[in-house]
Coordinates of C-alpha atoms and ligand atoms in Angstrom, one line a residue:
M1 CA 116.6 95.2 95.8
Y2 CA 116.5 95.9 99.6
T3 CA 114.7 98.9 100.9
L4 CA 115.0 100.2 104.5
G5 CA 111.8 101.8 105.7
I6 CA 111.5 104.3 108.6
E7 CA 108.3 105.4 110.1
T8 CA 108.2 107.9 113.0
S9 CA 105.1 110.1 112.4
C10 CA 103.3 109.6 115.8
D11 CA 103.8 107.1 118.7
E12 CA 105.2 104.2 116.7
T13 CA 108.9 104.0 115.9
S14 CA 109.1 101.5 113.1
A15 CA 111.9 100.2 110.9
A16 CA 111.6 97.5 108.2
V17 CA 113.6 95.8 105.5
I18 CA 111.7 94.7 102.4
K19 CA 112.9 93.0 99.3
N20 CA 111.6 94.1 95.8
G21 CA 108.8 96.2 97.2
S22 CA 106.7 93.5 98.9
Q23 CA 108.7 90.7 100.6
V24 CA 108.9 91.8 104.2
L25 CA 112.1 90.6 105.8
S26 CA 111.6 92.5 109.0
N27 CA 109.1 95.0 110.4
V28 CA 110.1 96.2 113.9
I29 CA 107.6 98.3 115.7
S30 CA 108.2 100.0 119.1
S31 CA 105.4 102.1 120.5
S32 CA 105.4 104.8 123.2
L33 CA 101.6 104.3 123.6
K34 CA 101.8 103.2 127.2
L35 CA 103.4 106.6 128.1
H36 CA 100.4 108.4 126.8
T37 CA 97.5 106.2 128.0
K38 CA 97.0 108.0 131.3
Y39 CA 96.6 111.3 129.4
G40 CA 93.8 109.9 127.2
G41 CA 95.7 110.9 124.0
I42 CA 99.1 111.3 122.4
I43 CA 101.3 114.0 124.0
P44 CA 103.6 115.2 121.2
E45 CA 106.6 116.1 123.3
I46 CA 106.6 112.7 125.0
A47 CA 106.2 111.0 121.6
S48 CA 109.1 112.8 120.0
R49 CA 111.4 112.1 122.9
A50 CA 110.5 108.4 122.7
Q51 CA 111.2 108.5 118.9
L52 CA 114.7 109.8 119.6
E53 CA 115.3 107.0 122.1
F54 CA 114.0 104.2 119.9
I55 CA 115.1 105.1 116.4
N56 CA 118.6 103.7 116.5
P57 CA 117.8 100.4 118.2
A58 CA 114.7 99.9 115.9
V59 CA 116.8 100.3 112.7
C60 CA 119.6 98.1 114.0
L61 CA 117.1 95.4 115.0
A62 CA 115.3 95.6 111.6
L63 CA 118.6 95.0 109.8
E64 CA 119.6 92.2 112.2
K65 CA 116.2 90.4 111.9
A66 CA 116.3 90.7 108.1
K67 CA 119.9 89.4 108.2
I68 CA 120.9 92.3 105.9
K69 CA 123.9 94.5 106.2
L70 CA 123.5 98.3 105.8
S71 CA 125.8 98.0 102.7
Q72 CA 123.2 95.9 101.0
I73 CA 120.5 98.5 101.4
K74 CA 119.8 100.3 98.1
L75 CA 117.1 102.8 99.2
I76 CA 116.0 104.4 102.4
A77 CA 112.3 105.3 102.5
V78 CA 111.1 107.6 105.3
T79 CA 107.8 109.2 106.3
Y80 CA 108.1 113.0 105.9
G81 CA 104.5 113.8 106.7
P82 CA 101.8 114.2 107.8
G83 CA 102.3 113.7 111.5
L84 CA 103.7 115.3 114.6
G85 CA 106.5 117.7 113.8
G86 CA 109.0 116.6 116.4
C87 CA 108.4 112.9 115.6
L88 CA 108.7 113.3 111.8
M89 CA 111.9 115.3 112.4
V90 CA 113.6 112.4 114.2
G91 CA 112.9 109.9 111.4
L92 CA 113.7 112.3 108.5
M93 CA 117.0 113.4 110.1
F94 CA 118.0 109.9 110.9
A95 CA 117.3 108.8 107.3
K96 CA 119.2 111.8 105.9
G97 CA 122.2 111.1 108.1
L98 CA 122.3 107.4 107.1
S99 CA 121.8 108.4 103.4
F100 CA 124.7 110.9 103.5
A101 CA 127.1 108.7 105.5
K102 CA 126.5 105.6 103.5
N103 CA 125.8 107.1 100.1
I104 CA 122.4 105.5 99.8
P105 CA 119.6 107.3 98.0
F106 CA 116.6 108.2 100.2
I107 CA 113.0 109.1 99.5
G108 CA 110.4 110.9 101.6
V109 CA 107.0 109.1 101.6
D110 CA 103.6 110.4 102.4
H111 CA 102.2 108.5 105.4
I112 CA 98.6 108.5 104.4
K113 CA 99.2 107.2 100.9
A114 CA 101.5 104.6 102.3
H115 CA 98.6 103.1 104.3
L116 CA 97.2 102.1 100.9
Y117 CA 100.3 100.1 100.2
A118 CA 99.8 97.9 103.3
P119 CA 97.4 95.4 101.6
K120 CA 99.8 95.1 98.7
L121 CA 102.5 93.7 101.0
T122 CA 100.5 90.4 101.2
Q123 CA 98.4 90.2 98.0
K124 CA 98.3 91.2 94.4
I125 CA 96.2 94.3 93.6
K126 CA 95.4 95.5 90.1
L127 CA 95.5 99.2 89.3
P128 CA 93.5 101.5 89.2
F129 CA 91.6 101.4 92.5
I130 CA 89.8 103.5 95.0
G131 CA 91.9 103.9 98.2
L132 CA 90.2 104.4 101.5
V133 CA 92.4 105.4 104.5
I134 CA 90.7 105.3 107.9
S135 CA 93.1 106.0 110.7
G136 CA 93.6 107.9 114.0
G137 CA 94.6 111.0 112.2
H138 CA 93.0 110.7 108.7
T139 CA 90.0 109.7 106.8
S140 CA 90.5 110.1 103.0
L141 CA 89.3 108.6 99.7
F142 CA 91.8 108.5 96.8
F143 CA 91.8 107.6 93.2
V144 CA 94.9 105.5 92.6
K145 CA 95.8 105.3 88.9
D146 CA 99.3 104.2 89.8
F147 CA 101.4 104.6 93.0
N148 CA 102.9 107.8 91.7
K149 CA 99.5 109.1 90.5
I150 CA 97.3 109.3 93.6
T151 CA 94.5 111.9 93.6
L152 CA 92.5 113.0 96.6
L153 CA 88.8 112.6 96.1
G154 CA 87.5 113.4 99.6
R155 CA 88.5 113.7 103.2
T156 CA 87.2 114.5 106.6
V157 CA 86.5 118.1 107.3
D158 CA 86.9 117.7 111.1
D159 CA 87.7 114.6 113.1
A160 CA 89.2 111.4 111.6
A161 CA 87.2 108.1 111.9
G162 CA 89.7 106.7 114.5
E163 CA 89.7 110.0 116.4
A164 CA 85.9 109.8 116.6
F165 CA 86.3 106.3 118.0
D166 CA 88.9 107.5 120.5
K167 CA 86.8 110.5 121.7
T168 CA 83.6 108.4 121.9
A169 CA 85.4 105.8 123.9
K170 CA 86.6 108.4 126.3
I171 CA 83.0 109.6 126.8
L172 CA 82.0 106.0 127.5
G173 CA 84.8 105.7 130.0
L174 CA 86.8 103.3 127.9
P175 CA 90.7 103.4 127.7
Y176 CA 92.7 104.9 124.9
P177 CA 93.0 104.0 122.0
G178 CA 89.2 103.5 122.0
G179 CA 88.6 101.7 118.6
P180 CA 89.1 98.1 119.8
H181 CA 87.1 98.8 123.0
I182 CA 84.2 100.2 121.2
E183 CA 84.3 97.2 118.8
K184 CA 84.3 94.8 121.7
I185 CA 81.4 96.3 123.7
A186 CA 79.4 97.0 120.5
K187 CA 79.1 93.2 120.1
K188 CA 76.9 93.2 123.2
R189 CA 74.4 95.7 121.7
K190 CA 70.9 94.5 122.7
S191 CA 68.6 97.2 121.2
N192 CA 68.7 98.8 117.7
E193 CA 66.4 101.6 118.8
L194 CA 69.1 104.2 119.3
K195 CA 70.4 105.7 116.0
F196 CA 73.1 108.3 115.3
S197 CA 74.0 109.9 112.0
C198 CA 77.2 111.5 110.6
G199 CA 77.4 115.1 109.4
K200 CA 75.8 116.0 106.0
L201 CA 78.2 117.9 103.7
D202 CA 78.0 119.6 100.3
S203 CA 80.7 117.5 98.9
A204 CA 79.5 113.9 98.5
L205 CA 82.9 112.4 99.2
N206 CA 83.9 114.4 102.3
F207 CA 83.4 113.1 105.8
S208 CA 82.4 114.8 109.1
F209 CA 82.6 112.8 112.4
S210 CA 82.8 115.5 115.0
G211 CA 79.0 115.9 115.4
I212 CA 78.4 112.2 116.1
K213 CA 80.7 112.2 119.1
T214 CA 78.9 115.3 120.4
A215 CA 75.6 113.5 119.9
V216 CA 77.0 110.6 122.1
L217 CA 78.1 113.2 124.7
Y218 CA 74.6 114.8 124.8
K219 CA 73.1 111.4 125.4
F220 CA 74.3 112.1 129.0
K221 CA 72.5 115.5 129.1
S222 CA 75.4 117.7 130.2
P223 CA 78.7 117.5 128.4
Y224 CA 80.6 118.5 131.6
A225 CA 78.9 115.9 133.7
A226 CA 79.5 113.2 131.2
T227 CA 82.5 111.5 132.7
E228 CA 80.9 111.5 136.1
K229 CA 77.5 110.3 135.0
I230 CA 78.9 107.6 132.8
K231 CA 79.8 105.6 135.9
N232 CA 76.1 105.2 136.5
V233 CA 75.2 104.2 133.0
S234 CA 74.5 100.5 132.6
K235 CA 76.7 98.2 130.6
T236 CA 73.8 97.5 128.2
A237 CA 73.3 101.2 127.6
K238 CA 77.0 101.7 126.9
A239 CA 76.9 98.7 124.5
D240 CA 73.8 100.2 122.7
I241 CA 75.5 103.5 122.3
A242 CA 78.8 102.0 121.1
G243 CA 76.9 99.8 118.6
A244 CA 74.8 102.7 117.3
F245 CA 77.9 104.9 117.0
Q246 CA 79.9 102.3 115.1
E247 CA 77.0 101.5 112.8
A248 CA 76.5 105.1 111.8
V249 CA 80.2 105.7 111.2
F250 CA 80.6 102.6 109.1
E251 CA 77.4 103.1 107.1
D252 CA 78.7 106.6 106.1
I253 CA 82.2 105.3 105.1
V254 CA 80.8 102.3 103.2
K255 CA 78.3 104.5 101.3
K256 CA 80.9 107.1 100.3
S257 CA 83.5 104.4 99.3
L258 CA 81.0 102.7 97.0
L259 CA 80.1 106.1 95.5
A260 CA 83.7 106.9 94.8
C261 CA 84.0 103.5 92.9
K262 CA 80.9 104.3 91.0
L263 CA 82.0 107.9 90.1
K264 CA 85.4 106.7 88.9
K265 CA 84.1 103.5 87.3
V266 CA 86.5 101.4 89.3
K267 CA 85.9 97.9 90.5
S268 CA 88.6 97.6 93.2
L269 CA 88.6 99.2 96.7
V270 CA 91.7 99.1 98.9
V271 CA 91.5 99.9 102.6
G272 CA 94.2 101.0 105.0
G273 CA 94.7 102.5 108.5
G274 CA 94.0 101.4 112.1
V275 CA 90.2 101.4 111.9
A276 CA 90.5 98.7 109.2
C277 CA 91.3 96.4 112.1
N278 CA 87.6 96.4 112.9
N279 CA 86.0 93.1 111.9
N280 CA 82.5 94.6 111.9
F281 CA 83.7 97.1 109.3
R282 CA 85.5 94.5 107.3
E283 CA 82.3 92.4 107.1
K284 CA 80.1 95.4 106.2
L285 CA 82.4 96.7 103.5
Y286 CA 83.0 93.2 102.0
A287 CA 79.3 92.5 101.8
A288 CA 78.5 95.8 100.3
C289 CA 81.3 95.6 97.7
K290 CA 80.3 92.0 96.8
N291 CA 76.8 93.3 96.1
Y292 CA 78.1 95.8 93.6
G293 CA 80.7 93.5 92.0
I294 CA 83.6 95.4 93.6
L295 CA 86.7 93.6 94.9
S296 CA 87.7 94.7 98.4
Y297 CA 91.3 94.5 99.8
F298 CA 92.2 94.8 103.4
P299 CA 95.6 94.8 105.0
E300 CA 96.7 91.9 107.2
K301 CA 95.9 93.0 110.8
G302 CA 99.6 93.5 111.5
Y303 CA 99.9 96.1 108.8
C304 CA 96.8 98.1 109.6
M305 CA 98.4 100.3 112.2
D306 CA 101.5 102.5 111.5
N307 CA 104.5 100.4 110.3
A308 CA 107.6 101.0 108.3
A309 CA 107.0 98.1 105.8
M310 CA 104.3 100.1 104.0
I311 CA 106.6 103.1 103.9
A312 CA 109.4 101.0 102.4
G313 CA 106.9 99.5 99.9
L314 CA 105.5 102.8 98.6
G315 CA 109.1 104.3 98.6
Y316 CA 110.3 101.4 96.4
Q317 CA 107.5 101.9 93.9
L318 CA 108.2 105.7 93.6
Y319 CA 111.9 105.1 93.3
K320 CA 111.2 102.6 90.5
K321 CA 109.4 105.5 88.7
G322 CA 112.5 107.6 89.0
K323 CA 111.7 109.6 92.1
Y324 CA 114.0 110.2 95.0
S325 CA 114.5 113.1 97.5
K326 CA 117.1 115.7 98.0
F327 CA 118.7 116.7 101.3
T328 CA 116.7 119.9 101.2
L329 CA 113.5 117.9 101.9
N330 CA 111.8 119.1 105.0
I331 CA 109.1 117.6 107.2
K332 CA 105.4 118.2 106.2
P333 CA 103.4 117.9 109.4
T334 CA 100.0 118.7 107.8
Ligands
KG4_1 O1 96.6 104.0 111.5 P1 96.7 104.3 112.9 O2 97.8 103.7 113.7 O3 96.8 105.9 113.2 C1 97.2 106.9 112.4 O4 98.1 106.7 111.5 O5 96.6 108.0 112.6 O6 95.3 104.0 113.6 C2 95.0 104.2 115.0 C3 93.5 104.4 115.1 C4 93.1 104.8 116.5 O7 92.3 105.9 116.5 C5 92.3 103.5 117.0 O8 91.3 103.8 117.9 C6 91.8 103.0 115.7 O9 92.9 103.2 114.8 N1 91.5 101.5 115.8 C7 90.2 101.1 115.6 C8 90.3 99.7 115.9 N2 91.6 99.4 116.1 C9 92.3 100.5 116.1 N3 89.1 101.7 115.4 C10 88.0 100.9 115.3 N4 88.0 99.6 115.6 C11 89.1 98.9 115.8 N5 89.1 97.6 116.1
ZN2 ZN1 98.8 106.0 110.1

């Protein structure tokens, strides 16, 4: 069975064709990231205009690359939230239009939960598992009994992990998105003297990352002078800060992920989202899981960031369980 996936929640316009829930025939990703870089973050209005421009070519190209005709598609899976309102609207309306015109059922898919499907596109994963999503917009822990039975265990109460990387990178004078740049300079850390810590919360499985970026900011005394002063900070000092920041964030995430496994008596941990690209994180989590006899699953690098293959995959699983959406389905930005 062929599923067409559509993902337009933020700056990526992605369309994919997958066979039987996991064989990816095509996964086209067009990004408007370059248009936002100079602003140091995503500008929603620019992103939604780009979605409108890219959606039709992306879907056509995905079908062409997969060598599949629209008439062979049996399901359209589309992100309906969370994400930027205008961007989500483009994808959902396109999917509805296609569904109506070609009489193909469609299903709205939750973007965060779909990140947990990314590792399943390339490897076998046994249920149940603890799902950890660490992306630019979200940091959440889930208990996944089945793909239609996903329960939220904990989430960030303020910034997402990726957002903390992006904001910290900005303070350090690094380009957007900051995650890969922080990872790169953190490798040059010389001293382990500097330590940061993440916010302490009442709920053991919730996260807080807004304080740590402020702690980085105050390393330069005045928050307002930070961008100016950073020019005079040595490369070594920047590397030490980046390394200490990354270490604190990952320690917190690893600790809470293991706790979730322990509380739910689960021996598998599945990770998704852009921050999962980070090799230092992969090594840390893998080693910690191994220590406790837990199997860890990571997405292939190409499926960490936003993509339509993971949307098609989760949509397929839900459809198999009898779920589909009606034309009354609306976007759910938060
Ligand atoms: O999953 P994604 O595309 O975004 C959302 O769905 O929200 O992930 C983007 C995020 C950005 O915040 C980016 O800085 C972060 O993933 N990221 C990383 C790395 N590569 C991307 N963070 C840390 N280390 C990396 N290597
Ligand atoms: Zn995402």
